[in-house]
mmCIF file of C-alpha atoms in Angstrom:
data_model
loop_
_atom_site.group_PDB
_atom_site.id
_atom_site.type_symbol
_atom_site.label_atom_id
_atom_site.label_comp_id
_atom_site.label_asym_id
_atom_site.label_seq_id
_atom_site.Cartn_x
_atom_site.Cartn_y
_atom_site.Cartn_z
ATOM 1 C CA CYS A 1 38.513 163.792 106.112
ATOM 2 C CA LEU A 2 38.349 161.335 103.257
ATOM 3 C CA LYS A 3 35.541 158.879 103.296
ATOM 4 C CA HIS A 4 36.255 155.267 102.885
ATOM 5 C CA SER A 5 35.043 153.569 99.574
ATOM 6 C CA ASN A 6 35.175 149.811 99.000
ATOM 7 C CA LYS A 7 35.632 150.481 95.183
ATOM 8 C CA ARG A 8 38.815 152.608 95.569
ATOM 9 C CA PRO A 9 40.898 149.938 97.256
ATOM 10 C CA ALA A 10 39.696 147.180 94.914
ATOM 11 C CA LEU A 11 40.670 149.200 91.899
ATOM 12 C CA ALA A 12 44.054 150.196 93.553
ATOM 13 C CA GLY A 13 44.688 146.547 94.430
ATOM 14 C CA PHE A 14 43.972 145.491 90.754
ATOM 15 C CA PHE A 15 46.324 148.425 89.437
ATOM 16 C CA VAL A 16 49.102 147.525 91.859
ATOM 17 C CA SER A 17 48.773 143.746 91.113
ATOM 18 C CA SER A 18 49.037 144.478 87.376
ATOM 19 C CA LEU A 19 52.107 146.652 87.873
ATOM 20 C CA LEU A 20 53.709 144.015 90.045
ATOM 21 C CA GLY A 21 53.228 141.612 87.214
ATOM 22 C CA LEU A 22 54.931 143.929 84.762
ATOM 23 C CA LEU A 23 57.872 144.221 87.150
ATOM 24 C CA GLY A 24 58.203 140.527 87.290
ATOM 25 C CA CYS A 25 57.385 140.327 91.017
ATOM 26 C CA ASN A 26 55.928 137.326 92.794
ATOM 27 C CA ILE A 27 52.441 138.718 93.358
ATOM 28 C CA GLY A 28 51.628 136.097 95.854
ATOM 29 C CA LEU A 29 54.377 137.335 98.182
ATOM 30 C CA MET A 30 52.842 140.903 98.134
ATOM 31 C CA LYS A 31 49.152 139.938 98.641
ATOM 32 C CA ARG A 32 49.301 140.281 102.390
ATOM 33 C CA PHE A 33 50.420 143.792 102.071
ATOM 34 C CA LEU A 34 47.534 144.684 99.708
ATOM 35 C CA VAL A 35 45.273 144.018 102.725
ATOM 36 C CA PHE A 36 46.177 147.442 103.788
ATOM 37 C CA MET A 37 44.540 148.793 100.813
ATOM 38 C CA GLN A 38 41.202 147.788 102.396
ATOM 39 C CA MET A 39 41.848 150.062 105.422
ATOM 40 C CA PRO A 40 40.119 153.348 105.755
ATOM 41 C CA VAL A 41 43.408 155.331 105.916
ATOM 42 C CA ILE A 42 43.502 159.143 106.011
ATOM 43 C CA LEU A 43 46.586 160.279 104.245
ATOM 44 C CA ILE A 44 47.219 164.023 104.568
ATOM 45 C CA ALA A 45 50.970 164.245 103.911
ATOM 46 C CA HIS A 46 51.607 167.752 105.187
ATOM 47 C CA GLY A 47 48.962 167.883 107.861
ATOM 48 C CA VAL A 48 49.556 170.079 111.000
ATOM 49 C CA THR A 49 47.937 169.197 114.355
ATOM 50 C CA THR A 50 45.142 171.386 115.683
ATOM 51 C CA GLY A 51 47.335 172.638 118.572
ATOM 52 C CA ASP A 52 50.207 173.458 116.338
ATOM 53 C CA GLN A 53 47.933 175.200 113.876
ATOM 54 C CA GLY A 54 46.313 177.356 116.628
ATOM 55 C CA TYR A 55 49.771 178.230 117.993
ATOM 56 C CA ILE A 56 51.111 179.344 114.593
ATOM 57 C CA GLN A 57 48.103 181.561 113.875
ATOM 58 C CA GLU A 58 48.135 183.343 117.333
ATOM 59 C CA ILE A 59 51.831 184.166 117.764
ATOM 60 C CA ASN A 60 53.374 187.459 116.860
ATOM 61 C CA GLY A 61 57.020 188.486 116.223
ATOM 62 C CA VAL A 62 60.117 186.246 116.190
ATOM 63 C CA ASN A 63 59.752 182.886 117.759
ATOM 64 C CA PHE A 64 62.938 181.219 116.844
ATOM 65 C CA VAL A 65 62.947 178.163 119.080
ATOM 66 C CA PRO A 66 59.289 177.208 118.832
ATOM 67 C CA PHE A 67 59.474 177.307 114.921
ATOM 68 C CA MET A 68 62.584 175.309 114.930
ATOM 69 C CA TYR A 69 60.806 172.690 117.051
ATOM 70 C CA LEU A 70 57.843 172.673 114.642
ATOM 71 C CA GLY A 71 60.246 172.224 111.720
ATOM 72 C CA ALA A 72 61.900 169.174 113.312
ATOM 73 C CA LYS A 73 58.576 167.738 114.306
ATOM 74 C CA HIS A 74 57.319 168.164 110.812
ATOM 75 C CA MET A 75 60.233 166.305 109.333
ATOM 76 C CA VAL A 76 60.241 163.379 111.884
ATOM 77 C CA THR A 77 56.513 162.832 111.584
ATOM 78 C CA GLY A 78 56.358 163.522 107.794
ATOM 79 C CA TYR A 79 56.161 159.956 106.527
ATOM 80 C CA ASP A 80 56.059 161.176 102.862
ATOM 81 C CA HIS A 81 59.411 162.843 103.312
ATOM 82 C CA LEU A 82 60.870 159.818 105.214
ATOM 83 C CA LEU A 83 59.647 157.322 102.559
ATOM 84 C CA PHE A 84 61.333 159.324 99.819
ATOM 85 C CA LEU A 85 64.602 159.632 101.686
ATOM 86 C CA VAL A 86 64.466 155.825 102.406
ATOM 87 C CA GLY A 87 64.303 155.253 98.694
ATOM 88 C CA VAL A 88 67.149 157.748 98.081
ATOM 89 C CA ILE A 89 69.632 156.205 100.526
ATOM 90 C CA PHE A 90 68.573 152.611 100.161
ATOM 91 C CA PHE A 91 71.413 151.667 97.910
ATOM 92 C CA LEU A 92 73.845 154.463 98.939
ATOM 93 C CA TYR A 93 76.743 153.064 101.072
ATOM 94 C CA ARG A 94 79.204 155.928 101.376
ATOM 95 C CA LEU A 95 78.391 158.790 103.781
ATOM 96 C CA LYS A 96 79.704 161.258 101.289
ATOM 97 C CA ASP A 97 77.093 160.245 98.637
ATOM 98 C CA ILE A 98 74.435 160.290 101.201
ATOM 99 C CA GLY A 99 75.469 163.672 102.240
ATOM 100 C CA VAL A 100 75.238 164.876 98.662
ATOM 101 C CA TYR A 101 71.786 163.589 98.042
ATOM 102 C CA VAL A 102 70.338 164.838 101.278
ATOM 103 C CA SER A 103 71.910 168.246 100.844
ATOM 104 C CA LEU A 104 70.205 168.391 97.314
ATOM 105 C CA PHE A 105 66.842 167.442 98.804
ATOM 106 C CA ALA A 106 67.265 169.991 101.646
ATOM 107 C CA LEU A 107 68.262 172.666 99.234
ATOM 108 C CA GLY A 108 65.106 172.196 97.087
ATOM 109 C CA HIS A 109 62.794 171.733 100.158
ATOM 110 C CA SER A 110 64.027 174.864 101.946
ATOM 111 C CA SER A 111 64.163 177.224 98.831
ATOM 112 C CA THR A 112 60.558 176.502 97.696
ATOM 113 C CA LEU A 113 59.244 176.773 101.130
ATOM 114 C CA LEU A 114 60.550 180.336 101.417
ATOM 115 C CA LEU A 115 59.709 181.249 97.817
ATOM 116 C CA GLY A 116 56.217 179.751 98.185
ATOM 117 C CA VAL A 117 55.376 181.836 101.272
ATOM 118 C CA PHE A 118 56.877 185.050 100.304
ATOM 119 C CA ALA A 119 55.825 185.018 96.600
ATOM 120 C CA ASP A 120 52.397 183.785 97.616
ATOM 121 C CA ILE A 121 52.603 180.737 95.305
ATOM 122 C CA HIS A 122 49.656 178.744 96.328
ATOM 123 C CA ILE A 123 49.453 175.459 94.670
ATOM 124 C CA ASN A 124 46.600 173.060 95.722
ATOM 125 C CA GLU A 125 47.933 170.957 98.577
ATOM 126 C CA PHE A 126 46.316 167.806 97.259
ATOM 127 C CA ILE A 127 48.057 168.171 93.901
ATOM 128 C CA ILE A 128 51.321 168.840 95.609
ATOM 129 C CA ASP A 129 50.964 165.846 97.924
ATOM 130 C CA ALA A 130 49.976 163.593 94.940
ATOM 131 C CA ILE A 131 53.196 164.629 93.258
ATOM 132 C CA ILE A 132 55.141 163.810 96.458
ATOM 133 C CA GLY A 133 53.519 160.460 96.408
ATOM 134 C CA LEU A 134 54.677 159.994 92.877
ATOM 135 C CA SER A 135 58.272 161.021 93.958
ATOM 136 C CA VAL A 136 58.257 157.941 96.222
ATOM 137 C CA VAL A 137 56.990 155.806 93.356
ATOM 138 C CA TYR A 138 59.670 157.268 91.022
ATOM 139 C CA LYS A 139 62.506 156.459 93.497
ATOM 140 C CA ALA A 140 61.242 153.053 94.076
ATOM 141 C CA LEU A 141 61.150 152.329 90.392
ATOM 142 C CA ASP A 142 64.624 153.841 89.950
ATOM 143 C CA ASN A 143 65.944 151.494 92.674
ATOM 144 C CA LEU A 144 64.266 148.599 90.848
ATOM 145 C CA GLY A 145 66.147 149.487 87.572
ATOM 146 C CA ALA A 146 62.762 149.870 85.857
ATOM 147 C CA PHE A 147 63.743 152.987 83.789
ATOM 148 C CA GLN A 148 66.773 151.161 82.241
ATOM 149 C CA ARG A 149 64.731 148.113 81.646
ATOM 150 C CA TRP A 150 61.800 149.920 80.135
ATOM 151 C CA PHE A 151 63.364 152.852 78.348
ATOM 152 C CA GLY A 152 67.006 151.934 78.175
ATOM 153 C CA VAL A 153 68.003 155.258 80.055
ATOM 154 C CA GLN A 154 69.029 156.107 83.550
ATOM 155 C CA PRO A 155 67.619 159.471 84.837
ATOM 156 C CA ASN A 156 70.019 161.739 86.554
ATOM 157 C CA THR A 157 69.297 160.796 90.219
ATOM 158 C CA LYS A 158 70.793 163.960 91.703
ATOM 159 C CA ILE A 159 68.745 166.261 89.467
ATOM 160 C CA SER A 160 65.620 164.323 90.207
ATOM 161 C CA THR A 161 66.279 164.461 93.933
ATOM 162 C CA LEU A 162 66.578 168.248 93.726
ATOM 163 C CA ILE A 163 63.481 168.591 91.729
ATOM 164 C CA PHE A 164 61.459 166.378 94.014
ATOM 165 C CA GLY A 165 62.766 168.332 96.997
ATOM 166 C CA LEU A 166 61.332 171.551 95.348
ATOM 167 C CA PHE A 167 57.936 169.959 95.332
ATOM 168 C CA HIS A 168 58.162 168.777 98.955
ATOM 169 C CA GLY A 169 58.918 172.543 99.889
ATOM 170 C CA PHE A 170 55.874 173.718 98.112
ATOM 171 C CA GLY A 171 53.752 171.270 99.917
ATOM 172 C CA LEU A 172 54.410 172.881 103.293
ATOM 173 C CA ALA A 173 54.361 176.450 101.924
ATOM 174 C CA ALA A 174 50.730 175.804 100.773
ATOM 175 C CA LYS A 175 49.781 174.896 104.380
ATOM 176 C CA ILE A 176 51.620 178.033 105.797
ATOM 177 C CA ILE A 177 49.878 180.303 103.292
ATOM 178 C CA GLU A 178 46.476 178.923 104.490
ATOM 179 C CA PHE A 179 47.278 179.752 108.048
ATOM 180 C CA GLU A 180 47.904 183.465 107.261
ATOM 181 C CA ILE A 181 50.686 183.785 109.789
ATOM 182 C CA ASP A 182 51.502 187.298 110.977
ATOM 183 C CA SER A 183 54.173 188.831 108.728
ATOM 184 C CA ASN A 184 56.019 190.340 111.703
ATOM 185 C CA GLY A 185 59.096 188.127 112.129
ATOM 186 C CA LEU A 186 57.916 185.763 109.382
ATOM 187 C CA PHE A 187 61.335 185.535 107.647
ATOM 188 C CA THR A 188 63.289 184.654 110.787
ATOM 189 C CA ASN A 189 60.637 182.088 111.823
ATOM 190 C CA LEU A 190 60.702 180.391 108.512
ATOM 191 C CA ILE A 191 64.546 180.254 108.651
ATOM 192 C CA ALA A 192 64.163 178.713 112.152
ATOM 193 C CA PHE A 193 61.516 176.280 110.772
ATOM 194 C CA ASN A 194 64.045 175.243 108.001
ATOM 195 C CA ILE A 195 66.875 174.690 110.557
ATOM 196 C CA GLY A 196 64.458 172.514 112.505
ATOM 197 C CA VAL A 197 63.594 170.591 109.347
ATOM 198 C CA GLU A 198 67.297 169.759 108.836
ATOM 199 C CA ILE A 199 67.719 168.800 112.464
ATOM 200 C CA GLY A 200 64.705 166.455 112.227
ATOM 201 C CA GLN A 201 65.985 165.145 108.969
ATOM 202 C CA LEU A 202 69.411 164.423 110.579
ATOM 203 C CA LEU A 203 67.696 162.613 113.420
ATOM 204 C CA ALA A 204 65.328 160.619 111.150
ATOM 205 C CA LEU A 205 68.167 159.716 108.641
ATOM 206 C CA SER A 206 70.542 158.636 111.555
ATOM 207 C CA THR A 207 67.843 156.236 112.685
ATOM 208 C CA ILE A 208 67.182 154.922 109.226
ATOM 209 C CA LEU A 209 70.844 154.549 108.443
ATOM 210 C CA ILE A 210 71.518 152.537 111.685
ATOM 211 C CA LEU A 211 68.643 150.152 110.752
ATOM 212 C CA ILE A 212 69.704 149.769 106.989
ATOM 213 C CA SER A 213 73.338 149.378 107.986
ATOM 214 C CA TYR A 214 72.497 146.647 110.402
ATOM 215 C CA TRP A 215 70.153 144.990 107.854
ATOM 216 C CA ARG A 216 72.886 145.198 105.089
ATOM 217 C CA LYS A 217 74.996 142.783 107.294
ATOM 218 C CA LYS A 218 72.372 140.150 106.983
ATOM 219 C CA SER A 219 71.849 137.830 103.943
ATOM 220 C CA SER A 220 68.161 138.872 103.844
ATOM 221 C CA PHE A 221 69.086 142.389 102.668
ATOM 222 C CA LEU A 222 69.836 141.392 98.998
ATOM 223 C CA ALA A 223 67.108 138.713 99.291
ATOM 224 C CA TYR A 224 64.386 141.193 100.135
ATOM 225 C CA ALA A 225 65.747 144.494 98.675
ATOM 226 C CA TYR A 226 63.584 144.027 95.506
ATOM 227 C CA SER A 227 60.421 143.316 97.605
ATOM 228 C CA THR A 228 61.160 146.282 99.971
ATOM 229 C CA ASN A 229 61.328 148.696 97.034
ATOM 230 C CA VAL A 230 58.108 147.243 95.579
ATOM 231 C CA LEU A 231 56.514 147.948 98.859
ATOM 232 C CA LEU A 232 57.858 151.427 98.812
ATOM 233 C CA MET A 233 56.355 151.899 95.341
ATOM 234 C CA ILE A 234 52.949 150.717 96.699
ATOM 235 C CA LEU A 235 53.002 153.190 99.494
ATOM 236 C CA GLY A 236 53.781 155.901 96.993
ATOM 237 C CA PHE A 237 50.807 154.963 94.862
ATOM 238 C CA MET A 238 48.558 154.890 97.941
ATOM 239 C CA LEU A 239 49.744 158.360 98.858
ATOM 240 C CA THR A 240 49.062 159.587 95.425
ATOM 241 C CA GLY A 241 45.696 157.835 94.993
ATOM 242 C CA TYR A 242 44.218 159.206 98.203
ATOM 243 C CA GLN A 243 45.352 162.692 97.583
ATOM 244 C CA LEU A 244 43.872 162.661 94.069
ATOM 245 C CA PHE A 245 40.712 161.335 95.672
ATOM 246 C CA GLY A 246 40.742 164.200 98.107
ATOM 247 C CA TYR A 247 41.292 166.683 95.255
ATOM 248 C CA PHE A 248 38.253 165.430 93.125
ATOM 249 C CA ASN A 249 36.080 165.334 96.182
ATOM 250 C CA SER A 250 37.046 168.587 97.847
#
């Protein structure tokens, strides 16, 4: 559990305000949101509930349906994944394009989950979650056209989506390694978990797409698209900041 500090939100608020100024955003419009920076929030992006953790550690053999359920639950409640995916599909209008990007993210996420567990690649979970927070920041900045404006180049969005998917998978792999799950049936259980993740991702994306598609029909979409991505960027910085604080105080 991360202890609340009055200094961290103040510094974070100053940093975000400065960045908003560089982006040319009306800081006054965003100050209300910065109130959230004063809240004692606990941000553990790949946390597993106590009940689920105990179940995972106690079971033995193949448990396909339970692991599929846990995978779906992880995706639907994994706000770091959802924030990144919101950024990815925010300006995608064709279902074909959405399918390509989501598939690349799923490929990265699934492969490193399996690789991380079976190759026992244990990367500090705070560092991984901080990188995941930065992936949200990156996507928001990409949507804002910041890279073209600052550096005159446009990063390959498909490659970046795949790369950040790889980091997202290592995040959960770190948790699973810590639980020391019984090796009997582990491969099948992880496959089931990955299938559940894709089911959860489909459910979450369907909801997000319905909401965004409805919003796109309103004049407010273009009016607030910029501010929405700035908001997404701030949330990514919050994720990163709290994870780094956890790393240096663990």
